[in-house]
Amino acid sequence: MASEIVVEKNVMVQMRDGVLLATDIYRPADAGPLPAIVQRMPYDKEGVALRNFAFEVMRAVQAGYVCVVQDTRGRYLSEGEFNPFFDEGRDGFDTVAWVAQQPWCDGNVGMAGGSYFGATQWRAASESPEALKAMVPFVTAADYHEGWTYQGGAFELGFNLHWTLIFLATGELAREIAKGNADPGEFGALIAAINDNDALFERLPLTDLPLLKRLAPYYLDWLDHPSYDDYWKAIAPKESHSKITIPTLNIGGWYDLFLGGTIANFVALKDKGAQLLIGPWAHGATTGWFNDRSYGFLANYAALDPTAIHVRWFDRYLKGIDNGVDAAAPVRLFVMGIDQWRDEQDWPLPDTHFTPFYLRAGGALSTELPGGEDSSSYDYDPADPVPTCGGPTFLPGLFIAANAGPRDQRAIDGRADVLTFQTEPLTKDTEVTGPIELVLYASSSARDTDFTGKLVDVHPDGRAEHLTDGILRARYRNSMSAPEMLTPGEVYELHIDLWATANVFRAGHRIRLDISSSNFPRFDRNTNTGNTVATDTADALVVATNRVYHDAGHPSHVILPLIERQL
């Protein structure tokens, strides 16, 4: 263990275009060349990277690593202009190459960190730097269109506006003030906007954000690219999976807003040594304790000692220590309901029974096919959307999980624009672990609308615990790249990705499915006009009558991954 640590601050590392990036180096004072672990972030290297919920720099140094922490381009003390994701591939490659050439590095480099730190890892890996030997991406995505900025074609308003205001715009304004390019008084306007975040969620059109137009113009770029076009393809990690051969430890949460991408990254690379770890966590809330539910002390990410997990991974792949990491079960999951950790050999689990549960008349959910049954309908009014209640949210109050995770859905029960289907009380414990898909046969009076699905665990006392959900903007029913409007009244087969869960529905509980057309402000409201949603004004809103069919010719159903084992 290192008794003395050398810290080099603000070493300016030159990128290929001449831009200099501010970089801090932490290394043992009395050791020869060592492997290095790189973290790159837009959140100010002066504090956030040293000790956070994922990885502790000083402990890693004491374990025999050099830790390199860098402000990304255009952030804090680094030069250049910040444009999220676009420069991280080249800059990550150049940084890894520079680190590998330093006298204190033995040529083996790893990368670590969560969220946007994870994005810098995947973007660097897509450039295949020779010295990069392993990564630990934590709660991060596989695509910056689907599962970061949009989901199912709907804009992730709650996350993107909150993140941009609090974490990106503030840093940009501080930097501009330090350079003498902005009036310190502007901070007042920005803080007022942050304090009134909820009002900004309501504002239409979505593009009416002059403060962000100056401080974070890329936010408007995101709104200007609602489809998966070349803008997004150029930066999507999933487009470069074939180039990545290094082992990756992918860590995520059942209520994390990047869960879908975490799983997708593992599945694409599991034949290249990837591993997967998922706990009952939300983004920025990894204790396993939520307002409406606690999963116990062992569910706390800190209880797993995340730094030790990182060090073991890097000991194996940067130092070559045969510590059994590569022989471990490739998947480790926390199974809710029984609140236990479990090792598995693959994802989806090899013994999964994908079982359709059909929507039936009278609000029933059953494994029996429907017969001649009437359809169900509701009016979706974008002026009165269904409020977000739990799930993988990133809204004001996230650090106390105020609106994240397994919220009790009784808070929004009884709305006329929510269809509810549920089983009879279960006669035995029933495990649902794996990916979940909702297949709806539906029509709308509008040229475009949204459909949402939510899987819920209903307890005998009536508590309705949110498990997972999804959304589909109907114009993207066939392709995220080529939108197609609906013909009003025509019935379409829609496939909605509800991502995944791991939950045991206990005997006496019910499996419930809620269907609607909004989840606001987590997602923007579909205006139902067929126009570009981001530019529609409040006076353009259209009420849509949406109909869900559940008869023999239109058997709407949710496909649940049942695990039939002795519990």
XYZ file of C-alpha atoms in Angstrom:
567
model
C 0.000 0.000 0.000
C 1.335 3.395 -0.990
C 2.462 5.434 2.028
C 2.934 8.619 0.023
C 0.940 9.845 -2.968
C 2.176 12.304 -5.569
C -0.460 14.621 -7.030
C 0.161 16.537 -10.245
C -2.497 19.143 -10.912
C -3.630 20.642 -14.197
C -1.213 18.949 -16.533
C -2.354 20.207 -19.930
C -2.579 17.228 -22.293
C -2.631 18.086 -25.987
C -5.207 16.549 -28.291
C -4.577 15.938 -31.999
C -6.109 19.303 -32.957
C -3.962 21.224 -30.463
C -6.640 21.692 -27.777
C -5.281 21.241 -24.236
C -7.252 19.292 -21.640
C -6.678 19.841 -17.908
C -5.609 16.591 -16.281
C -4.776 15.569 -12.703
C -2.525 12.615 -11.898
C -2.523 10.663 -8.636
C 0.241 8.063 -8.198
C 2.257 6.254 -5.531
C 5.471 8.150 -4.821
C 7.738 5.132 -4.372
C 6.614 2.798 -7.174
C 7.871 2.122 -10.671
C 5.651 2.123 -13.787
C 2.136 0.993 -12.933
C -1.150 0.428 -14.746
C -3.313 3.542 -15.011
C -7.057 4.107 -14.589
C -8.530 7.055 -16.492
C -11.703 8.973 -15.672
C -12.919 11.743 -17.992
C -15.867 13.945 -17.057
C -17.659 17.252 -17.686
C -18.459 17.782 -13.981
C -15.203 19.334 -12.656
C -12.295 17.043 -11.868
C -11.518 19.071 -8.714
C -13.923 17.100 -6.591
C -16.535 14.870 -8.107
C -14.150 12.159 -9.335
C -12.073 11.673 -6.189
C -14.698 9.961 -4.065
C -18.106 9.217 -5.474
C -20.700 6.471 -5.327
C -18.837 4.347 -7.882
C -15.077 4.580 -7.405
C -12.570 6.077 -4.936
C -9.388 7.390 -6.536
C -7.163 7.380 -3.439
C -8.013 3.771 -2.595
C -7.162 2.735 -6.131
C -3.812 4.515 -5.870
C -3.105 2.679 -2.626
C -3.912 -0.550 -4.457
C -1.088 0.116 -6.906
C -2.624 2.174 -9.713
C -2.016 5.567 -11.210
C -5.325 7.423 -11.448
C -5.768 10.050 -14.160
C -8.715 12.449 -13.911
C -9.526 14.854 -16.732
C -11.954 17.666 -17.503
C -13.453 16.923 -20.903
C -13.125 19.370 -23.770
C -14.723 22.732 -23.110
C -15.405 22.042 -19.424
C -13.911 23.851 -16.429
C -10.119 24.138 -16.907
C -9.935 22.419 -20.301
C -9.772 24.299 -23.581
C -12.150 23.989 -26.521
C -15.919 23.890 -26.882
C -18.127 21.288 -25.233
C -20.505 19.346 -27.451
C -21.688 16.271 -25.533
C -20.478 12.924 -26.881
C -19.052 14.147 -30.193
C -15.422 14.725 -29.191
C -15.148 11.995 -26.576
C -13.995 9.300 -29.004
C -10.996 11.171 -30.373
C -10.159 12.868 -27.087
C -10.469 9.599 -25.200
C -8.180 7.850 -27.680
C -5.596 10.638 -27.452
C -5.734 10.700 -23.657
C -5.281 6.936 -23.328
C -2.367 7.037 -25.766
C -0.736 9.910 -23.828
C -1.159 8.106 -20.497
C 0.380 4.896 -21.869
C 3.503 6.790 -22.942
C 4.219 8.391 -19.561
C 7.152 7.094 -17.460
C 4.850 6.296 -14.536
C 2.616 4.029 -16.688
C 3.517 0.476 -17.685
C 1.457 0.735 -20.885
C -1.729 -0.842 -19.509
C -4.708 1.482 -19.182
C -8.235 0.999 -17.871
C -11.205 3.380 -17.707
C -13.872 3.782 -15.039
C -16.827 5.916 -14.009
C -20.573 6.265 -14.279
C -23.170 8.057 -16.359
C -21.347 10.545 -18.621
C -18.037 9.128 -17.302
C -19.343 5.893 -18.840
C -20.063 7.652 -22.126
C -16.438 8.797 -22.298
C -15.389 5.169 -21.849
C -17.554 3.773 -24.634
C -16.669 6.578 -27.024
C -12.943 6.034 -26.396
C -13.284 2.265 -26.779
C -15.010 2.762 -30.139
C -11.698 4.201 -31.405
C -9.813 1.030 -30.300
C -6.840 2.586 -28.458
C -4.130 -0.068 -28.208
C -3.315 0.567 -24.548
C -6.931 0.349 -23.338
C -7.247 -3.119 -21.794
C -10.412 -3.036 -19.621
C -13.325 -0.822 -18.566
C -15.934 -0.579 -15.824
C -18.837 1.460 -17.273
C -21.401 2.187 -14.547
C -25.036 3.228 -15.168
C -24.508 4.341 -18.756
C -26.073 3.875 -22.182
C -25.456 2.064 -25.472
C -26.994 4.798 -27.602
C -27.382 8.535 -27.005
C -30.638 8.668 -28.939
C -32.558 5.655 -27.637
C -32.215 5.361 -23.886
C -30.539 8.716 -23.210
C -32.202 11.565 -25.082
C -35.239 9.663 -26.359
C -36.986 6.422 -25.489
C -39.362 4.765 -27.905
C -39.253 8.013 -29.874
C -40.420 10.186 -26.941
C -38.085 12.905 -25.673
C -36.804 12.227 -22.144
C -37.759 15.700 -21.008
C -37.412 15.208 -17.261
C -33.864 13.913 -17.426
C -32.474 16.019 -20.244
C -33.782 19.389 -19.087
C -32.855 18.776 -15.440
C -29.397 17.408 -16.323
C -28.629 20.206 -18.764
C -29.692 22.971 -16.392
C -28.011 21.706 -13.231
C -24.939 19.855 -14.462
C -24.056 21.396 -17.815
C -25.328 24.975 -18.090
C -24.049 25.917 -14.631
C -20.535 24.777 -15.484
C -20.588 26.608 -18.795
C -21.727 29.844 -17.179
C -19.076 29.570 -14.461
C -16.446 29.092 -17.143
C -17.688 32.071 -19.152
C -17.704 34.284 -16.070
C -14.142 33.212 -15.185
C -13.019 34.177 -18.694
C -14.779 37.527 -18.436
C -17.270 36.642 -21.166
C -20.415 36.729 -19.008
C -21.983 38.872 -16.332
C -21.984 37.194 -12.883
C -25.558 38.430 -12.564
C -26.591 35.823 -15.120
C -26.230 33.195 -12.428
C -29.384 34.586 -10.861
C -31.417 33.847 -13.986
C -29.979 30.347 -14.210
C -30.653 29.567 -10.558
C -34.207 30.896 -10.968
C -34.705 28.537 -13.917
C -33.364 25.599 -11.891
C -35.601 26.476 -8.950
C -38.567 26.660 -11.315
C -37.677 23.513 -13.209
C -41.247 22.203 -13.032
C -42.558 25.291 -14.839
C -40.029 24.738 -17.602
C -41.322 21.184 -18.034
C -44.727 22.709 -18.792
C -43.453 25.311 -21.266
C -44.401 24.953 -24.933
C -42.925 24.851 -27.415
C -40.106 22.766 -25.971
C -37.647 24.815 -28.011
C -38.562 28.025 -26.131
C -35.488 28.039 -23.874
C -33.380 31.116 -24.675
C -31.120 30.515 -21.662
C -30.064 27.120 -22.982
C -29.788 28.401 -26.525
C -26.767 30.374 -25.354
C -25.340 28.161 -22.603
C -26.157 24.700 -23.979
C -27.086 24.955 -27.677
C -26.705 21.196 -28.083
C -29.977 20.778 -26.133
C -31.794 22.336 -29.073
C -29.813 20.083 -31.423
C -31.245 17.093 -29.578
C -34.765 18.407 -30.082
C -33.962 19.057 -33.734
C -33.068 15.384 -34.270
C -36.031 13.359 -32.935
C -35.296 10.412 -35.251
C -32.299 8.090 -35.173
C -30.392 9.744 -38.008
C -26.713 10.198 -38.912
C -26.342 12.753 -36.110
C -26.928 9.980 -33.552
C -25.368 7.079 -35.453
C -22.009 8.860 -35.473
C -21.774 8.681 -31.671
C -23.733 5.551 -30.686
C -21.608 2.950 -28.857
C -23.831 0.201 -30.254
C -22.639 1.085 -33.762
C -19.065 0.255 -32.668
C -19.606 -2.866 -30.583
C -17.887 -4.990 -33.231
C -14.683 -2.973 -32.767
C -14.525 -3.462 -29.000
C -12.708 -6.551 -27.758
C -11.699 -5.590 -24.218
C -13.479 -7.010 -21.140
C -16.122 -4.706 -19.665
C -17.851 -4.876 -16.287
C -21.286 -3.317 -16.866
C -23.044 -2.090 -13.722
C -26.623 -0.849 -13.673
C -29.815 -0.499 -11.641
C -33.348 -1.810 -12.122
C -34.590 1.778 -11.753
C -31.704 3.434 -13.556
C -32.634 5.473 -16.610
C -29.813 3.814 -18.594
C -30.764 0.227 -17.686
C -31.656 -0.655 -21.280
C -28.252 0.467 -22.538
C -26.360 -1.245 -19.714
C -27.957 -4.561 -20.638
C -27.500 -3.969 -24.390
C -23.783 -3.318 -23.925
C -23.376 -6.545 -21.959
C -25.360 -8.651 -24.438
C -23.324 -7.328 -27.382
C -19.996 -8.062 -25.675
C -20.664 -11.075 -23.465
C -18.592 -13.273 -25.782
C -15.652 -10.906 -25.201
C -15.470 -11.262 -21.450
C -18.187 -8.796 -20.466
C -19.938 -9.169 -17.117
C -23.173 -7.654 -15.796
C -24.145 -6.486 -12.298
C -27.610 -5.015 -11.604
C -28.965 -3.863 -8.252
C -32.210 -2.197 -7.085
C -30.906 1.297 -7.747
C -31.927 4.502 -9.495
C -29.632 7.016 -11.180
C -27.872 8.910 -8.412
C -29.634 6.821 -5.739
C -27.771 3.588 -5.052
C -28.662 2.833 -1.438
C -31.623 0.597 -2.273
C -33.757 2.743 0.032
C -36.685 4.574 -1.571
C -39.575 6.574 -0.187
C -42.021 3.682 -0.690
C -39.712 0.679 -0.410
C -36.437 -0.475 1.169
C -34.522 -3.472 -0.156
C -32.318 -3.865 2.916
C -28.705 -3.087 3.742
C -27.231 -5.678 1.390
C -28.895 -3.872 -1.520
C -26.794 -0.760 -0.853
C -24.167 -0.372 -3.559
C -21.711 0.840 -0.921
C -22.152 -2.454 0.934
C -20.700 -4.236 -2.107
C -17.557 -2.079 -1.807
C -17.577 -0.803 -5.392
C -13.933 0.314 -5.313
C -12.902 -3.223 -4.379
C -14.982 -4.527 -7.306
C -13.138 -2.149 -9.645
C -9.711 -3.068 -8.249
C -10.346 -6.802 -8.635
C -11.404 -6.243 -12.259
C -8.334 -4.173 -13.043
C -6.022 -6.522 -11.105
C -7.112 -9.261 -13.480
C -6.986 -7.379 -16.765
C -4.340 -4.688 -16.191
C -1.973 -6.562 -13.871
C -2.654 -10.091 -15.083
C -3.383 -11.440 -11.593
C -5.264 -14.753 -11.720
C -7.850 -13.822 -9.090
C -10.821 -15.707 -10.523
C -12.656 -12.685 -11.911
C -12.884 -14.125 -15.411
C -14.133 -17.458 -14.034
C -16.961 -15.881 -12.037
C -20.600 -16.042 -13.097
C -20.972 -13.443 -15.853
C -24.247 -12.076 -14.439
C -25.083 -11.016 -10.903
C -28.594 -9.742 -10.177
C -30.549 -8.497 -7.195
C -33.947 -10.200 -7.301
C -36.616 -7.985 -5.796
C -39.548 -9.477 -3.939
C -37.245 -11.955 -2.217
C -34.559 -9.235 -1.931
C -31.588 -11.491 -2.659
C -28.465 -11.367 -4.810
C -28.077 -14.219 -7.286
C -25.451 -15.305 -9.800
C -26.545 -16.297 -13.288
C -24.815 -17.643 -16.394
C -26.394 -15.492 -19.102
C -28.929 -12.814 -19.997
C -31.706 -13.579 -20.637
C -31.485 -16.388 -18.093
C -31.096 -19.750 -19.887
C -34.203 -21.264 -18.282
C -36.515 -18.362 -19.124
C -40.070 -19.201 -20.172
C -41.324 -16.239 -22.192
C -45.045 -16.334 -21.430
C -47.775 -14.088 -22.884
C -50.278 -12.648 -20.435
C -53.317 -11.449 -22.380
C -55.410 -8.364 -21.777
C -58.976 -9.431 -21.169
C -62.384 -7.820 -20.767
C -63.152 -6.328 -17.382
C -59.535 -5.451 -16.681
C -58.302 -9.036 -16.368
C -54.779 -10.222 -17.212
C -54.557 -13.908 -18.006
C -52.510 -16.580 -19.788
C -55.730 -17.628 -21.543
C -56.339 -16.248 -25.021
C -59.215 -13.763 -25.367
C -62.367 -14.547 -27.319
C -64.977 -12.176 -28.698
C -64.383 -9.235 -26.376
C -64.984 -5.519 -26.712
C -62.069 -3.107 -26.949
C -61.143 -0.554 -24.285
C -60.693 3.157 -24.967
C -59.739 6.397 -23.260
C -59.168 10.029 -24.186
C -55.605 11.269 -23.936
C -55.441 15.022 -23.374
C -51.871 16.395 -23.556
C -53.031 19.365 -21.474
C -53.692 16.919 -18.605
C -51.076 14.157 -18.896
C -50.604 11.239 -16.514
C -48.012 12.411 -13.982
C -44.755 10.499 -13.596
C -44.875 8.285 -10.508
C -41.683 6.346 -9.935
C -39.611 4.273 -12.311
C -36.226 5.129 -13.826
C -36.553 8.862 -13.360
C -34.001 11.661 -13.002
C -36.048 14.570 -11.742
C -35.549 17.268 -9.094
C -34.964 15.520 -5.778
C -33.149 12.574 -7.333
C -30.529 12.279 -4.588
C -33.210 11.323 -2.089
C -35.009 9.220 -4.716
C -38.057 11.477 -4.345
C -39.706 10.354 -7.578
C -37.612 7.356 -8.530
C -37.930 3.644 -8.078
C -40.801 1.508 -6.758
C -43.331 4.263 -6.084
C -46.825 3.277 -4.987
C -49.077 3.750 -8.012
C -52.151 4.403 -5.892
C -51.094 8.051 -6.068
C -52.361 8.146 -9.667
C -54.947 5.353 -9.638
C -58.459 6.099 -10.817
C -57.591 8.258 -13.819
C -59.920 7.784 -16.787
C -56.934 7.864 -19.171
C -55.240 4.813 -17.625
C -56.341 1.263 -18.483
C -55.551 -1.311 -15.803
C -55.356 -5.078 -16.294
C -54.399 -7.450 -13.485
C -54.309 -11.129 -12.609
C -56.240 -12.784 -9.856
C -54.214 -13.111 -6.625
C -51.382 -15.517 -7.346
C -51.569 -18.952 -5.747
C -47.778 -19.320 -5.612
C -44.639 -17.215 -5.758
C -44.001 -16.226 -9.392
C -40.626 -14.966 -10.581
C -40.360 -12.523 -13.493
C -36.719 -11.919 -14.419
C -35.652 -10.738 -17.855
C -36.642 -8.487 -20.751
C -40.310 -7.554 -21.081
C -42.257 -6.635 -24.201
C -45.782 -5.273 -24.521
C -47.666 -6.082 -27.748
C -50.660 -3.840 -28.258
C -53.264 -3.830 -30.979
C -54.365 -0.232 -30.912
C -55.882 2.602 -32.878
C -56.118 6.356 -32.425
C -58.237 9.215 -33.689
C -54.991 11.167 -34.125
C -52.249 11.054 -36.770
C -49.735 10.355 -34.027
C -49.935 9.609 -30.316
C -48.024 7.749 -27.613
C -48.729 4.474 -25.851
C -47.208 3.599 -22.491
C -47.022 0.380 -20.510
C -46.146 -0.159 -16.861
C -45.619 -3.416 -14.949
C -46.802 -3.274 -11.337
C -46.631 -5.617 -8.316
C -49.896 -5.265 -6.370
C -49.565 -6.286 -2.714
C -52.438 -7.764 -0.694
C -52.788 -4.487 1.213
C -53.350 -2.643 -2.080
C -49.890 -1.124 -2.466
C -49.093 -1.047 -6.176
C -45.306 -1.163 -6.605
C -43.837 0.140 -9.865
C -41.403 -2.335 -11.472
C -40.647 -1.186 -15.017
C -42.239 0.726 -17.866
C -41.849 1.869 -21.464
C -43.255 4.135 -24.146
C -43.722 4.202 -27.907
C -44.369 7.246 -30.064
C -46.601 5.629 -32.656
C -44.943 7.304 -35.647
C -41.839 5.221 -34.785
C -43.666 1.894 -34.621
C -41.703 0.451 -37.572
C -38.445 2.375 -37.401
C -36.733 4.941 -35.181
C -35.198 6.396 -38.337
C -38.238 6.686 -40.611
C -41.388 7.996 -38.880
C -44.792 7.103 -40.344
C -48.026 8.782 -39.328
C -51.091 6.807 -38.327
C -54.270 6.543 -40.323
C -56.933 7.547 -37.777
C -59.089 4.600 -36.787
C -56.823 1.960 -38.308
C -55.660 -0.857 -36.000
C -51.881 -1.303 -35.660
C -49.734 -3.900 -33.948
C -47.392 -1.999 -31.649
C -44.361 -3.404 -29.826
C -43.335 -1.493 -26.692
C -40.074 -2.274 -24.929
C -40.616 -2.280 -21.163
C -36.905 -2.937 -20.627
C -36.443 -5.478 -17.815
C -36.880 -6.391 -14.183
C -36.110 -9.138 -11.663
C -38.962 -9.576 -9.209
C -40.726 -12.363 -7.379
C -44.448 -11.696 -7.165
C -45.312 -13.342 -3.878
C -48.318 -15.606 -3.411
C -51.372 -13.432 -2.813
C -49.957 -10.592 -4.953
C -51.288 -9.632 -8.375
C -49.415 -8.913 -11.618
C -50.738 -5.674 -13.043
C -50.292 -3.834 -16.323
C -51.188 -0.167 -16.744
C -51.634 1.280 -20.237
C -51.922 4.946 -21.092
C -50.481 7.569 -23.430
C -48.390 9.826 -21.193
C -45.821 9.772 -18.393
C -45.043 13.424 -17.728
C -42.587 15.058 -17.177
C -40.375 12.021 -17.556
C -41.333 12.092 -21.235
C -42.547 15.025 -23.274
C -46.227 15.112 -24.150
C -47.219 13.981 -27.597
C -49.298 16.865 -28.966
C -51.241 14.361 -31.154
C -50.937 16.650 -34.198
C -48.415 14.698 -36.233
C -46.195 17.792 -36.325
C -42.693 18.012 -34.901
C -43.619 17.727 -31.226
C -40.836 20.018 -29.996
C -42.126 22.992 -31.974
C -45.851 22.640 -31.294
C -47.359 25.402 -29.154
C -49.933 25.046 -26.389
C -52.789 26.095 -28.673
C -51.968 23.233 -31.053
C -52.739 20.431 -28.572
C -55.247 17.822 -29.761
C -57.183 15.350 -27.628
C -56.829 11.797 -28.971
C -59.246 8.945 -28.446
C -57.032 5.877 -28.168
C -58.392 2.356 -28.293
C -56.767 -0.914 -27.198
C -58.114 -4.170 -28.671
C -58.102 -7.485 -26.825
C -60.124 -9.984 -28.819
C -59.283 -13.223 -30.626
C -58.125 -11.373 -33.733
C -56.228 -8.722 -31.756
C -54.757 -10.491 -28.696
C -52.923 -7.659 -26.947
C -50.496 -9.105 -24.409
C -47.414 -8.542 -22.305
C -44.644 -11.135 -22.613
C -43.259 -11.959 -19.169
C -39.991 -13.878 -18.629
C -41.026 -16.466 -16.073
C -38.369 -18.332 -14.101
C -39.766 -21.574 -12.755
C -37.392 -22.648 -9.999
C -37.642 -23.683 -6.397
C -37.342 -20.445 -4.427
